């Protein structure tokens, strides 16, 4: 690629043609602060925090969108620049409800960090009237929006519209009274929001948060009449460490298990067990559809964000969805039936807690037809962030905890299960089982590399027992929409599709630790977290779901065989066709 040379603060910098000043500065190890900017998502140059001086320009320019030219001279550190940034922050603070001592984002708030870095120590400078619409929206099952902490950066509406293709939130009203909301002031919970939480993941302040259930969990643990069990999803272990200062992509499975035990959970189980179970049921369902002329393409059903999207935006394709419950729900169902029976516990006395990378799981636990034992399969769904808060609250020195193992039998899993957390992982896990079932032969290689990687849409064809099986993988709902439109228009034909609601899959879920724009814009956090899972898979002694000894025992002792009547009653579910409300 052609490089051009500019000067930043008097020093020559060579950067690829087409770079912005922000990107060129990064090459020269100069950090220009940003706030509204998110690479490829929100490039609107609106907040003016990233302003710099350019020789010949009449006014300061927004470096995040300003392209470099040969010979350009830029200053990022003049009094004029620093004063402008500080004034911008002071103005933002004038309409910001400042409760930094208790705010959930304190210590991890991009606004707070910028005020600190730019020495905004006169935060009341422009104090005056507050905008009219400083209201709280608590209508959704998964999240709360507090507009009194919103800085109108529009990252949330950009990710909802441009990445997820949902577009239920945006700027309402004008000027001073502008606020983020829904059309006609509907509650978010009354719209076609799919609960993915991608807006929370990108929000720089405490304006968007998941509904916090940590107090509920502490109360359940303290109740001597309750048996409180916990399951943790695959991608939680690949990201939880970030909350404790560990590098992105550190696998903290052992320390996470130790922390959960010290929090007081009776047993610490692994959602990976249920991921293996999902593969048993899903592979069986897929083979049945292929052999008996069922509805194809079959589409995976692990991601509740995707499921709600399908119900709203592709209701005519709900028959294509696998009827398998998600691993979270399968786990809860097995816990309150098979495990409860074996342990002699009344399911009504069980509190089934999950830790998920996901906010849509908070919506999912309240869906119909998710109550195999007559009580909800899962009672409380926490995010990775909420688990981190619990660990911090009881003062555990997380990084120093020993590595401990999950409890048996619902803690036993395979390499196929752990890769569920990355886009393409469910497809790869299913192929490992389906191909061996169809051919009756042992696979020479378990790595289906064509479906790995963070590309939004991946396609592959595998010849299995003489039949070409066309598969596709999409992550992020905008990509899902593009893929499904191709299917509907007859431009593509697949047998099996994996769709995950979040870009990159659950590793990048809406409940994962929030990384600031300064990291997100320059680091591929999805690949780093996914690598932690693929490395774990490669190192595991058993890498195929159908070889998980505890799963084999579950079928022998309780379910019979995949797709049995009992398996259907406990492990499968139904969907609804919803309207679009936006
Ligand atoms: S809610 Fe958060 S992401 Fe959305 S505009 Fe406000 S501060 Fe920005
Ligand atoms: S949760 Fe997802 S769908 Fe709902 S508003 Fe946020 S980004 Fe949009
Ligand atoms: S991709 Fe994962 S984190 Fe995102 S909505 Fe689906 S299950 Fe939740």
XYZ file of C-alpha atoms and ligand atoms in Angstrom:
606
model
C 0.000 0.000 0.000
C 1.230 3.489 -0.854
C 2.478 5.480 2.130
C 2.514 9.236 2.511
C 4.508 11.377 4.885
C 3.158 14.047 7.200
C 4.476 15.856 10.269
C 2.807 15.470 13.642
C 4.087 17.785 16.379
C 7.114 18.424 14.228
C 8.032 14.761 13.771
C 7.810 13.012 10.387
C 5.289 10.147 10.230
C 4.752 7.749 7.344
C 1.244 6.292 7.144
C -0.807 4.454 4.499
C -2.651 6.684 2.047
C -6.272 6.997 3.144
C -5.437 7.021 6.863
C -7.033 9.584 9.112
C -4.938 11.873 11.290
C -6.017 9.751 14.284
C -4.642 6.595 12.634
C -1.404 8.264 11.554
C -0.880 9.583 15.079
C -1.316 6.090 16.420
C 1.527 4.894 14.183
C 3.704 7.603 15.777
C 2.620 6.441 19.251
C 0.651 9.620 19.875
C -2.703 9.019 21.498
C -5.390 11.468 20.457
C -8.408 11.197 22.782
C -11.720 10.137 21.244
C -15.249 9.776 22.527
C -17.931 9.319 19.858
C -15.605 7.589 17.384
C -15.856 3.834 16.878
C -14.003 2.439 13.885
C -16.346 1.377 11.063
C -19.360 1.864 13.329
C -19.638 5.515 14.320
C -17.377 7.745 12.274
C -19.315 10.991 12.570
C -16.723 13.391 14.006
C -19.399 14.869 16.236
C -18.050 15.095 19.786
C -14.979 17.210 18.915
C -12.788 15.645 21.604
C -10.272 14.499 18.990
C -9.670 17.944 17.513
C -6.192 18.883 16.322
C -4.617 21.860 14.525
C -3.752 21.454 10.853
C -1.545 24.006 9.118
C -3.679 26.097 6.773
C -7.051 24.964 8.178
C -9.302 27.777 9.394
C -10.447 25.931 12.494
C -9.595 22.850 14.526
C -10.420 19.591 12.706
C -11.806 16.280 13.982
C -8.860 13.913 13.575
C -11.024 10.773 13.538
C -12.480 11.625 10.131
C -9.885 13.976 8.619
C -7.735 12.240 5.963
C -4.018 12.876 5.764
C -2.375 14.507 2.733
C 1.251 14.470 1.635
C 3.189 17.161 3.477
C 0.410 17.910 5.979
C 1.511 19.434 9.303
C -0.520 18.596 12.391
C -0.319 19.591 16.054
C -2.116 17.549 18.668
C -0.874 19.292 21.786
C -1.158 23.083 21.455
C -2.889 25.206 24.140
C -5.689 25.895 21.630
C -6.274 22.147 21.144
C -6.110 21.283 24.836
C -8.365 24.189 25.783
C -10.950 23.207 23.177
C -11.052 19.605 24.398
C -11.369 20.736 27.997
C -14.257 23.110 27.147
C -16.037 20.328 25.297
C -15.814 18.118 28.358
C -16.999 20.910 30.641
C -20.039 21.414 28.420
C -20.780 17.673 28.411
C -20.544 17.652 32.204
C -22.986 20.548 32.486
C -25.850 18.237 31.500
C -24.470 15.062 33.023
C -25.779 13.627 36.272
C -22.524 13.108 38.082
C -22.657 10.335 40.617
C -19.201 8.988 39.991
C -18.801 7.534 43.481
C -21.481 4.905 42.944
C -21.933 4.759 39.159
C -21.614 1.246 37.775
C -19.025 2.500 35.264
C -16.875 4.321 37.810
C -13.289 3.326 37.107
C -14.251 2.131 33.626
C -15.996 5.234 32.270
C -14.495 6.847 29.206
C -15.854 10.268 30.190
C -14.345 10.015 33.670
C -11.025 8.895 32.203
C -10.933 11.807 29.763
C -11.784 14.337 32.474
C -8.943 12.933 34.501
C -6.450 12.926 31.619
C -7.377 16.428 30.436
C -7.446 17.851 33.970
C -11.059 18.941 33.976
C -11.092 19.888 37.629
C -13.770 22.578 37.345
C -16.621 20.291 36.425
C -19.326 22.783 37.504
C -18.106 25.530 35.182
C -21.147 25.577 32.890
C -23.721 24.234 35.301
C -27.289 25.259 34.476
C -30.550 23.816 33.213
C -30.814 20.074 32.483
C -32.496 18.776 29.319
C -36.170 17.891 29.735
C -35.971 14.224 28.767
C -33.646 12.932 31.455
C -35.771 9.883 32.040
C -35.004 6.316 32.921
C -36.158 3.541 30.578
C -36.554 0.299 32.523
C -39.090 -1.310 30.197
C -36.780 -3.933 28.634
C -36.026 -7.239 30.349
C -32.305 -6.921 29.904
C -31.224 -3.305 30.298
C -31.764 0.173 31.669
C -31.092 3.448 29.909
C -30.426 6.470 32.093
C -30.458 9.493 29.804
C -29.141 11.715 32.578
C -25.761 10.049 32.007
C -25.981 10.060 28.211
C -23.494 12.257 26.364
C -25.211 11.880 22.977
C -22.223 10.264 21.317
C -24.635 8.072 19.310
C -22.431 4.992 19.466
C -25.464 2.993 20.627
C -27.766 3.993 17.792
C -24.951 3.453 15.286
C -24.242 -0.103 16.421
C -27.956 -0.910 16.618
C -28.620 0.390 13.107
C -25.355 -0.129 11.211
C -24.113 -3.386 12.719
C -27.211 -5.126 14.013
C -29.620 -3.788 11.401
C -32.262 -3.313 14.077
C -32.391 0.459 14.448
C -34.877 0.817 17.278
C -33.032 3.635 19.036
C -31.981 7.068 17.879
C -31.824 10.753 18.674
C -35.212 12.315 19.435
C -36.088 16.042 19.647
C -33.712 18.839 18.724
C -30.922 21.005 20.083
C -30.498 21.211 23.848
C -33.361 18.776 24.448
C -32.047 16.039 22.161
C -32.179 12.628 23.840
C -31.715 8.987 22.859
C -35.009 7.129 22.745
C -37.417 5.106 20.641
C -39.962 6.286 18.099
C -43.088 7.838 19.672
C -41.446 7.516 23.103
C -42.212 3.786 23.224
C -40.435 1.903 25.981
C -37.477 -0.069 24.618
C -39.174 -3.250 25.827
C -42.161 -2.522 23.552
C -40.037 -2.306 20.413
C -38.373 -4.998 18.306
C -35.145 -4.591 20.283
C -33.585 -8.059 20.346
C -31.804 -7.595 23.713
C -28.347 -8.177 22.203
C -26.756 -5.523 24.415
C -24.350 -4.357 21.717
C -25.423 -0.812 22.572
C -24.327 -1.372 26.186
C -21.004 -2.810 25.057
C -20.130 0.372 23.163
C -21.592 3.005 25.502
C -18.726 5.024 26.978
C -20.598 6.010 30.160
C -23.037 4.593 32.700
C -26.044 5.570 30.557
C -26.634 1.991 29.399
C -26.353 -0.936 31.778
C -27.695 -4.443 32.069
C -30.374 -5.014 34.716
C -28.190 -5.953 37.645
C -29.245 -9.153 39.449
C -26.250 -9.519 41.738
C -28.196 -8.690 44.933
C -30.745 -11.365 44.026
C -27.984 -13.955 43.717
C -26.331 -12.969 47.000
C -29.745 -13.250 48.703
C -30.380 -16.707 47.230
C -26.970 -17.959 48.358
C -27.681 -16.714 51.874
C -31.051 -18.529 51.991
C -30.542 -21.913 53.736
C -33.677 -23.376 52.127
C -32.256 -22.954 48.596
C -29.795 -24.965 46.550
C -28.016 -22.432 44.361
C -26.214 -23.884 41.335
C -24.288 -21.964 38.716
C -23.319 -22.627 35.081
C -20.868 -20.536 33.057
C -20.905 -20.118 29.284
C -17.773 -20.855 27.207
C -16.824 -17.276 26.382
C -17.023 -15.974 29.942
C -13.666 -17.647 30.702
C -12.089 -15.894 27.714
C -13.008 -12.381 28.890
C -13.586 -12.279 32.669
C -9.868 -11.703 33.330
C -10.074 -8.328 31.551
C -12.089 -7.028 34.514
C -9.067 -7.779 36.698
C -6.396 -6.271 34.485
C -5.368 -9.431 32.651
C -4.563 -9.212 28.913
C -7.429 -9.642 26.450
C -7.660 -13.308 25.494
C -6.476 -14.756 28.818
C -8.350 -17.962 29.619
C -9.249 -17.803 33.332
C -11.413 -20.921 33.557
C -9.720 -22.345 36.671
C -9.702 -19.070 38.589
C -13.314 -18.389 37.602
C -14.389 -21.759 39.027
C -12.463 -21.015 42.240
C -14.139 -17.610 42.537
C -17.626 -19.041 42.024
C -16.993 -21.619 44.741
C -15.849 -18.894 47.117
C -18.960 -16.886 46.305
C -20.910 -19.743 47.847
C -22.507 -21.625 44.953
C -23.332 -25.197 45.970
C -21.974 -26.610 42.717
C -20.093 -24.931 39.899
C -21.125 -26.417 36.577
C -20.242 -25.712 32.965
C -22.628 -24.630 30.207
C -20.191 -26.487 27.941
C -21.818 -29.708 29.151
C -25.088 -28.454 27.660
C -23.296 -27.279 24.535
C -22.307 -30.912 23.963
C -25.898 -31.897 24.606
C -27.081 -29.289 22.111
C -24.837 -30.845 19.476
C -26.293 -34.298 20.158
C -29.830 -33.012 19.647
C -29.054 -30.557 16.859
C -26.953 -32.984 14.806
C -29.706 -35.580 15.168
C -32.336 -33.031 14.111
C -30.250 -31.982 11.117
C -29.712 -35.555 9.941
C -33.429 -36.203 10.377
C -34.336 -33.181 8.256
C -31.877 -34.192 5.524
C -33.007 -37.827 5.462
C -36.753 -37.184 5.805
C -37.175 -34.094 3.646
C -37.595 -31.663 6.548
C -37.351 -27.864 6.351
C -33.931 -26.744 5.127
C -31.752 -24.870 5.630
C -31.813 -25.671 9.309
C -30.633 -22.703 11.364
C -29.022 -22.899 14.796
C -30.932 -21.688 17.837
C -28.236 -21.095 20.475
C -28.357 -17.319 20.376
C -31.436 -15.690 21.919
C -30.534 -12.365 20.305
C -30.702 -14.048 16.913
C -33.889 -15.935 17.829
C -35.755 -12.740 18.727
C -34.445 -11.100 15.573
C -35.722 -14.002 13.489
C -39.120 -13.857 15.200
C -39.455 -10.106 14.470
C -37.781 -9.703 11.102
C -37.970 -13.162 9.440
C -41.113 -14.675 11.025
C -41.675 -16.812 7.934
C -38.377 -18.567 8.658
C -39.063 -19.680 12.237
C -39.700 -23.208 10.866
C -36.091 -23.210 9.733
C -34.890 -22.752 13.312
C -33.678 -25.818 15.132
C -36.152 -26.617 17.895
C -33.270 -27.129 20.352
C -33.271 -24.897 23.403
C -30.100 -22.855 23.826
C -27.303 -24.437 25.886
C -28.195 -22.154 28.825
C -31.766 -23.400 28.825
C -30.835 -27.044 28.158
C -28.511 -26.869 31.121
C -31.224 -25.493 33.394
C -33.687 -28.099 32.159
C -31.282 -30.980 32.863
C -30.362 -29.481 36.244
C -33.976 -29.326 37.397
C -34.975 -32.754 36.019
C -32.187 -35.342 35.745
C -29.793 -33.832 38.283
C -32.520 -32.884 40.794
C -33.893 -36.429 40.628
C -30.444 -37.982 41.135
C -29.593 -35.608 44.007
C -33.034 -35.950 45.617
C -33.747 -32.216 45.492
C -37.177 -30.705 44.796
C -36.706 -28.547 41.642
C -38.687 -25.809 43.406
C -35.831 -25.496 45.909
C -33.214 -25.019 43.207
C -32.048 -21.579 42.177
C -30.495 -22.015 38.747
C -28.035 -19.212 38.002
C -26.160 -18.703 34.760
C -23.189 -16.503 33.926
C -23.342 -15.461 30.303
C -21.529 -13.148 27.896
C -24.987 -12.083 26.901
C -27.791 -9.726 27.875
C -30.358 -11.494 25.666
C -30.172 -14.411 28.106
C -31.965 -12.194 30.612
C -34.846 -12.019 28.144
C -34.594 -15.689 27.238
C -35.121 -17.021 30.782
C -38.599 -15.470 30.776
C -39.696 -16.960 27.435
C -42.598 -19.425 27.275
C -41.844 -23.128 26.982
C -38.603 -22.946 28.956
C -39.705 -24.819 32.073
C -39.018 -28.546 31.742
C -39.674 -29.256 35.433
C -42.704 -26.959 35.678
C -40.519 -24.147 37.024
C -38.204 -21.903 34.978
C -35.166 -23.775 33.647
C -32.975 -20.834 34.635
C -33.924 -18.389 37.385
C -31.256 -15.700 37.126
C -28.979 -14.866 34.182
C -25.926 -12.789 35.043
C -23.504 -11.197 32.603
C -19.726 -11.589 32.767
C -19.633 -8.018 34.086
C -22.038 -8.828 36.910
C -19.920 -11.806 37.949
C -16.874 -9.519 38.067
C -18.809 -7.117 40.292
C -19.710 -9.942 42.676
C -16.087 -11.083 42.869
C -14.943 -7.529 43.593
C -17.694 -7.021 46.186
C -16.523 -9.898 48.347
C -12.910 -8.853 47.997
C -11.467 -11.859 46.207
C -7.995 -11.344 44.809
C -9.027 -12.897 41.515
C -5.677 -13.050 39.784
C -4.148 -14.933 42.734
C -6.849 -17.600 42.986
C -5.819 -21.214 42.338
C -7.070 -23.081 39.276
C -9.978 -25.320 40.234
C -12.113 -27.741 38.231
C -15.859 -27.755 37.516
C -18.035 -30.154 39.498
C -19.244 -33.389 37.956
C -21.302 -34.591 36.212
C -22.641 -31.370 34.692
C -19.154 -29.915 34.487
C -17.728 -32.444 32.044
C -17.335 -31.210 28.471
C -15.350 -31.472 25.258
C -13.352 -29.238 22.943
C -16.364 -29.057 20.643
C -18.332 -27.309 23.377
C -15.810 -24.651 24.309
C -15.646 -23.261 20.765
C -19.381 -22.467 20.899
C -18.261 -19.044 22.120
C -16.764 -18.024 18.764
C -18.546 -17.505 15.464
C -18.395 -20.773 13.490
C -17.869 -22.812 16.649
C -21.343 -24.300 16.789
C -21.120 -25.269 13.117
C -17.707 -26.892 13.619
C -18.873 -28.767 16.695
C -21.983 -29.990 14.872
C -19.943 -31.096 11.856
C -17.578 -33.131 14.054
C -20.561 -35.144 15.256
C -22.818 -35.138 12.166
C -20.051 -36.224 9.778
C -19.034 -39.160 11.973
C -22.681 -40.182 12.404
C -23.360 -39.996 8.654
C -20.212 -41.763 7.492
C -19.751 -44.125 10.421
C -16.044 -43.311 10.196
C -13.660 -41.467 12.499
C -12.699 -38.017 11.192
C -9.030 -37.685 10.258
C -8.997 -33.995 11.233
C -11.388 -32.274 13.621
C -10.555 -28.764 12.462
C -13.091 -27.242 10.066
C -11.007 -24.137 9.460
C -13.246 -22.777 6.670
C -15.870 -21.773 9.241
C -13.382 -20.166 11.646
C -12.450 -16.466 11.761
C -14.277 -13.244 12.435
C -15.611 -12.546 8.924
C -19.287 -11.629 9.130
C -20.370 -14.309 6.643
C -18.536 -17.572 5.885
C -19.538 -20.324 3.479
C -18.208 -23.830 2.878
C -19.162 -27.072 1.161
C -18.223 -30.451 2.627
C -18.636 -33.750 0.848
C -20.096 -36.100 3.428
C -20.875 -39.715 2.518
C -21.153 -38.714 -1.158
C -23.412 -35.717 -0.502
C -22.341 -32.076 -0.842
C -23.397 -30.317 2.340
C -23.511 -26.524 1.943
C -23.096 -24.593 5.155
C -22.981 -20.907 6.059
C -22.103 -18.995 9.192
C -23.142 -15.439 10.022
C -22.496 -13.335 13.093
C -23.959 -9.922 13.767
C -27.546 -9.410 12.800
C -26.857 -7.126 9.851
C -24.872 -10.004 8.349
C -27.637 -12.451 9.247
C -30.126 -10.278 7.375
C -27.892 -10.164 4.279
C -27.422 -13.935 4.338
C -31.104 -14.739 4.822
C -32.138 -12.347 2.068
C -29.836 -14.279 -0.268
C -31.557 -17.508 0.793
C -35.028 -16.029 0.368
C -34.180 -14.603 -3.056
C -32.856 -17.956 -4.232
C -29.321 -16.573 -4.646
C -27.845 -19.148 -2.266
C -28.765 -22.617 -1.141
C -27.572 -24.106 2.126
C -28.379 -27.144 4.216
C -27.235 -25.797 7.567
C -26.671 -22.230 8.809
C -25.180 -21.004 12.071
C -26.245 -17.541 13.172
C -25.007 -15.732 16.272
C -26.531 -12.410 17.213
C -23.322 -10.608 18.142
C -20.512 -9.777 15.695
C -17.837 -12.439 16.227
C -20.199 -14.537 18.356
C -20.554 -14.675 22.127
C -16.914 -13.712 22.773
C -18.115 -10.256 21.754
C -21.471 -10.510 23.500
C -23.310 -7.578 25.010
C -22.563 -8.797 28.538
C -18.796 -9.011 28.159
C -16.302 -6.600 29.739
C -16.485 -3.180 28.101
C -13.311 -2.125 26.368
C -12.954 1.610 25.674
C -12.912 3.041 22.169
C -9.172 3.603 22.454
C -8.777 -0.197 22.662
C -11.666 -1.270 20.421
C -10.496 0.977 17.577
C -7.051 -0.558 17.390
C -7.348 -4.098 18.807
C -9.167 -7.118 17.422
C -10.701 -8.156 20.730
C -12.939 -10.769 19.075
C -10.022 -12.742 17.624
C -8.008 -12.570 20.836
C -10.887 -13.913 22.915
C -11.743 -16.552 20.289
C -8.134 -17.737 20.230
C -8.354 -18.512 23.939
C -11.230 -20.897 23.158
C -9.633 -22.561 20.113
C -6.416 -23.089 22.095
C -8.415 -24.759 24.861
C -10.191 -26.986 22.331
C -6.899 -28.071 20.759
C -5.522 -29.057 24.160
C -8.514 -31.104 25.307
C -8.391 -34.910 25.385
C -11.972 -35.277 24.100
C -13.004 -32.934 21.275
C -16.276 -34.436 20.013
C -19.587 -33.935 21.798
C -20.770 -37.518 21.218
C -17.715 -38.778 23.128
C -18.464 -36.818 26.325
C -18.826 -39.614 28.941
C -21.326 -37.654 31.054
C -23.502 -36.996 28.005
C -23.410 -40.691 27.060
C -24.482 -41.516 30.634
C -27.285 -38.924 30.555
C -28.786 -40.613 27.489
C -28.248 -44.113 28.949
C -29.767 -43.323 32.315
C -32.451 -40.788 31.467
C -33.110 -39.472 27.973
C -32.851 -42.641 25.916
C -31.486 -41.360 22.625
C -31.140 -38.023 20.849
C -34.526 -36.860 19.606
C -36.431 -39.215 21.923
C -39.836 -38.180 23.249
C -38.300 -37.368 26.625
C -35.444 -35.424 25.042
C -38.020 -33.402 23.112
C -40.044 -32.630 26.218
C -37.020 -31.442 28.153
C -34.597 -30.055 25.595
C -36.662 -28.577 22.773
C -38.829 -25.488 22.489
C -41.117 -23.443 20.249
C -41.024 -19.974 18.706
C -43.437 -17.134 18.085
C -43.947 -14.895 15.099
C -43.619 -11.273 16.217
C -44.293 -7.926 14.569
C -41.720 -5.259 13.821
C -42.134 -2.329 16.230
C -39.661 0.447 15.647
S -26.646 6.034 25.593
Fe -24.397 5.817 25.733
S -23.781 5.223 23.645
Fe -25.840 6.036 23.504
S -25.577 8.177 22.960
Fe -25.772 8.062 25.194
S -23.693 7.924 25.965
Fe -23.613 7.462 23.776
S -30.040 -4.286 22.774
Fe -29.406 -4.586 20.628
S -31.314 -4.368 19.482
Fe -31.713 -3.521 21.523
S -31.319 -1.334 21.339
Fe -29.394 -2.287 22.002
S -28.267 -2.714 20.105
Fe -30.395 -2.315 19.557
S -24.259 -14.130 20.083
Fe -24.004 -14.920 22.158
S -23.876 -13.094 23.390
Fe -24.761 -12.432 21.444
S -27.002 -12.565 21.687
Fe -26.293 -14.506 20.896
S -25.963 -15.817 22.681
Fe -26.028 -13.710 23.373
